[in-house]
Short mmCIF file of C-alpha atoms in Angstrom, two decimals:
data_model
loop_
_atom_site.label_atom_id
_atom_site.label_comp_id
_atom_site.label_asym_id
_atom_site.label_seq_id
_atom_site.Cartn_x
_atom_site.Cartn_y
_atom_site.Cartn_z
CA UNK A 1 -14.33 -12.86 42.96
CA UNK A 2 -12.66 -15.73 40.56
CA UNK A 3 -13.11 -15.15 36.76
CA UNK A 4 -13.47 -18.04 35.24
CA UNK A 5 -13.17 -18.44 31.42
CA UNK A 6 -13.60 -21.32 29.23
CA UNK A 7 -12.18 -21.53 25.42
CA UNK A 8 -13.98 -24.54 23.28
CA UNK A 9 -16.07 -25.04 20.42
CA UNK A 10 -19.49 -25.07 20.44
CA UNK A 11 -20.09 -28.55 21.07
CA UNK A 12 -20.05 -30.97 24.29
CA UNK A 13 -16.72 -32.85 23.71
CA UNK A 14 -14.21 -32.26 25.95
CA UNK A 15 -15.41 -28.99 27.52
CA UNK A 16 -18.41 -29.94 28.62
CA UNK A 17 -17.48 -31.61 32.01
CA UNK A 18 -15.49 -28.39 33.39
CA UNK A 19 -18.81 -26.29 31.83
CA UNK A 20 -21.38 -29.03 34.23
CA UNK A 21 -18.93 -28.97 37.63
CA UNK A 22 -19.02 -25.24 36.94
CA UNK A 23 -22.99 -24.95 36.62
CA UNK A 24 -23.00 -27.83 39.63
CA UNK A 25 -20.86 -25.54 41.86
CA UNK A 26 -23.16 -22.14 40.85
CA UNK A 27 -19.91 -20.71 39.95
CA UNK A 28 -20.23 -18.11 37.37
CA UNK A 29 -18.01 -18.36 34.33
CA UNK A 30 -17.34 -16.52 30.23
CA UNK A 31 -18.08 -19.57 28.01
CA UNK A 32 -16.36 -18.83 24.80
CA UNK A 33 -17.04 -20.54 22.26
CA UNK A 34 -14.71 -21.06 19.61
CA UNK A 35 -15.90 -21.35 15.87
CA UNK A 36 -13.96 -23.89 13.40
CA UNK A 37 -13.89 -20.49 11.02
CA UNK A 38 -11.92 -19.15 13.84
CA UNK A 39 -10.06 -21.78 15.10
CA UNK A 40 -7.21 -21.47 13.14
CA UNK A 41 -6.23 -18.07 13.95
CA UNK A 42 -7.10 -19.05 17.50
CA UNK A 43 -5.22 -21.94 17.75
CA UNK A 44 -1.72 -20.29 18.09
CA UNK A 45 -3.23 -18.32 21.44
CA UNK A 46 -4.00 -21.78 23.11
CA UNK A 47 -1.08 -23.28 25.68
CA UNK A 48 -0.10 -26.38 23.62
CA UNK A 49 -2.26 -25.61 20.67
CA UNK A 50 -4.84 -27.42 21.85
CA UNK A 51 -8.44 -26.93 23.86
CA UNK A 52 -10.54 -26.70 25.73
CA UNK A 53 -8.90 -24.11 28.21
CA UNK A 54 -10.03 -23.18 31.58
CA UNK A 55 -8.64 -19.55 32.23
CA UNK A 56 -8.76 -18.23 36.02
CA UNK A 57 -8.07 -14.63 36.70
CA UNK A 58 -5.37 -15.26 33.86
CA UNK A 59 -3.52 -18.32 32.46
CA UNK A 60 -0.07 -17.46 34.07
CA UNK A 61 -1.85 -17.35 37.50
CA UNK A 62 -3.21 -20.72 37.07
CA UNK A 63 -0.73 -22.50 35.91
CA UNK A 64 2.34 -20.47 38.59
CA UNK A 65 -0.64 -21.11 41.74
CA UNK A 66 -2.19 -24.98 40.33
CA UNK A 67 0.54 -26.72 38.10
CA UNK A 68 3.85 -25.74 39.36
CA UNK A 69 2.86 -26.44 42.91
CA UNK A 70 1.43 -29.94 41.76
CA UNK A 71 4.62 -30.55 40.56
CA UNK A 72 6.85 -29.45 43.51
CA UNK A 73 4.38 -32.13 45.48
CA UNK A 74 4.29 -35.15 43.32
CA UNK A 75 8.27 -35.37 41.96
CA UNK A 76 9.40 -36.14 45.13
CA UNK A 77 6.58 -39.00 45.64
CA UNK A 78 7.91 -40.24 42.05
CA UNK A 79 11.46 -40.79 43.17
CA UNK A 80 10.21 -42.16 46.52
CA UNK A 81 8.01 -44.57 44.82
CA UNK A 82 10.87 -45.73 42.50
CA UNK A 83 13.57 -45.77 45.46
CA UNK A 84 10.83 -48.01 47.36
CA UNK A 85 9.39 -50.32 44.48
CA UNK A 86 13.03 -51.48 44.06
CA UNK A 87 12.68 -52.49 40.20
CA UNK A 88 14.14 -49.19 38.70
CA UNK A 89 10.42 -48.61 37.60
CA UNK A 90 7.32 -47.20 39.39
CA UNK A 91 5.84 -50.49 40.69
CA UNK A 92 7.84 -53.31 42.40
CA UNK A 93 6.76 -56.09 39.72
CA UNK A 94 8.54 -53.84 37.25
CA UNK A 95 7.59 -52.13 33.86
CA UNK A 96 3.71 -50.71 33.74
CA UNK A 97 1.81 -48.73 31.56
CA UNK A 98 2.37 -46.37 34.35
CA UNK A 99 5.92 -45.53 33.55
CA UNK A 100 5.00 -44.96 29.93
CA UNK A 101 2.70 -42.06 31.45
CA UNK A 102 5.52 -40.83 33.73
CA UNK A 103 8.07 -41.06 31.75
CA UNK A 104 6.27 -39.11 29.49
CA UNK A 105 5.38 -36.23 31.73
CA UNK A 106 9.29 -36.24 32.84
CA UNK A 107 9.70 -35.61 29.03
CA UNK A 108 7.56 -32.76 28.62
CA UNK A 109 8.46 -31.35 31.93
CA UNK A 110 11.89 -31.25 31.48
CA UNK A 111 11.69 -30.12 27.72
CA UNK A 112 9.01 -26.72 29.47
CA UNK A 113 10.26 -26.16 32.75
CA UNK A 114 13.66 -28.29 33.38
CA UNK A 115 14.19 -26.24 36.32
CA UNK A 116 11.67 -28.26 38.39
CA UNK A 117 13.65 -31.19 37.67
CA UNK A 118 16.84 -29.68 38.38
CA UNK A 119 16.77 -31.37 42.28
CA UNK A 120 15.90 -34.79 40.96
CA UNK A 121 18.54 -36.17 38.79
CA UNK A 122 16.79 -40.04 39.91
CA UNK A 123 14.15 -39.09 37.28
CA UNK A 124 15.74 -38.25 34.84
CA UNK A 125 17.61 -41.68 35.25
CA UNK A 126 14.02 -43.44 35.19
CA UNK A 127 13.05 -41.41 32.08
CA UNK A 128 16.37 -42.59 30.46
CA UNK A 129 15.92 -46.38 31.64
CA UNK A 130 12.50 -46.13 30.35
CA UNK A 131 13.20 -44.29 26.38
CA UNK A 132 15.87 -46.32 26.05
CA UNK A 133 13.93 -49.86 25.82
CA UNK A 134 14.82 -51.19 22.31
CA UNK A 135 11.16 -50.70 21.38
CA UNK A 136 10.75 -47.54 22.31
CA UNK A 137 14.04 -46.19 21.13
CA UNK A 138 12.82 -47.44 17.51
CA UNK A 139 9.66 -45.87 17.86
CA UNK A 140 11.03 -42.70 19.00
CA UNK A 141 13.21 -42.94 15.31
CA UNK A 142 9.87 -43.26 13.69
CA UNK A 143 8.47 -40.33 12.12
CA UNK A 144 5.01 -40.57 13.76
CA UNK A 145 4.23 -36.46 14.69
CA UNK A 146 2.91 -34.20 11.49
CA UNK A 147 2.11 -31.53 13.14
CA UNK A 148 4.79 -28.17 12.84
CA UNK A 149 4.54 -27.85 16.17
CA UNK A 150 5.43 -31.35 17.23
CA UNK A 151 8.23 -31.50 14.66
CA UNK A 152 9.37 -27.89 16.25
CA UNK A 153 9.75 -29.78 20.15
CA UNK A 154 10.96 -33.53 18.49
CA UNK A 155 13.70 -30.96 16.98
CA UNK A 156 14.58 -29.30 20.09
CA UNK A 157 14.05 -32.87 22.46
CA UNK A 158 16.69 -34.15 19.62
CA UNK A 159 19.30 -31.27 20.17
CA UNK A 160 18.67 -31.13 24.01
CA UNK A 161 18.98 -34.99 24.63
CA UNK A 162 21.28 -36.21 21.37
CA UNK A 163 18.95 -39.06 21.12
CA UNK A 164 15.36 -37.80 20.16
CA UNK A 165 14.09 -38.04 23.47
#
């Protein structure tokens, strides 16, 4: 049988949908709650440093059996879409809000796990068309993150890319 475990704090917020489709679905699951006394030592232990986290039968499972197969699917949708829409962005009409999201995910894919983008060199052409928008290239020299951590992976985006991105 699945073990599920959840990691949040003892409120609602963001962890309370996964804890109602859980109770809707009769499924079982650890609730851990997380105490702000705690959270700091606890915080380091969390993928991306953040919660809440949904834990089946271990992390690594779900994210090698859920995420990385997700990904395999929907990158070669992406550069359909773009060959398709004929603009150099997502949708035909040109630049959305929807590229910003992309674009973003190409990011933090490719600064995680660059070898699923290793067989689609088209987006990591779109994520370049789309960083390098004047705007966006001077908000990408602002120093906007305060976090350690962010300022670790705006370091390493810097060395891998030469351009902050």
């Amino acid at each position: 049988m699945v073990h599920y475990k959840l990691f949040y704090f003892g409120i609602r917020g963001y962890g309370e949908p996964i804890r109602l489709i859980l109770a809707y679905a009769n499924q079982p699951f650890e609730n851990v709650i997380i105490t702000l006394e705690s959270w700091n030592s606890q915080k380091p232990k969390m993928p991306f440093e953040k919660v809440p986290v949904l834990e089946v039968d271990g992390k690594e499972k779900l994210f090698d059996e859920i995420f990385l197969p997700a990904i395999k699917k929907y990158l070669p949708i992406y550069v359909k879409t773009l060959k398709k829409s004929g603009s150099g962005y997502i949708i035909n009409c040109g630049l959305t809000w929807v590229d910003f999201l992309i674009a973003g995910f190409i990011t933090t894919l490719r600064n995680l796990h660059p070898e699923q983008l290793e067989s689609f060199p088209e987006l990591e052409n779109y994520r370049q068309r789309v960083y390098s928008l004047p705007s966006i290239e001077n908000y990408i020299l602002v120093p906007v993150w305060n976090n350690a951590e962010q300022k670790r992976n705006d370091k390493a985006l810097h060395n891998n890319a030469g351009r902050g991105v």
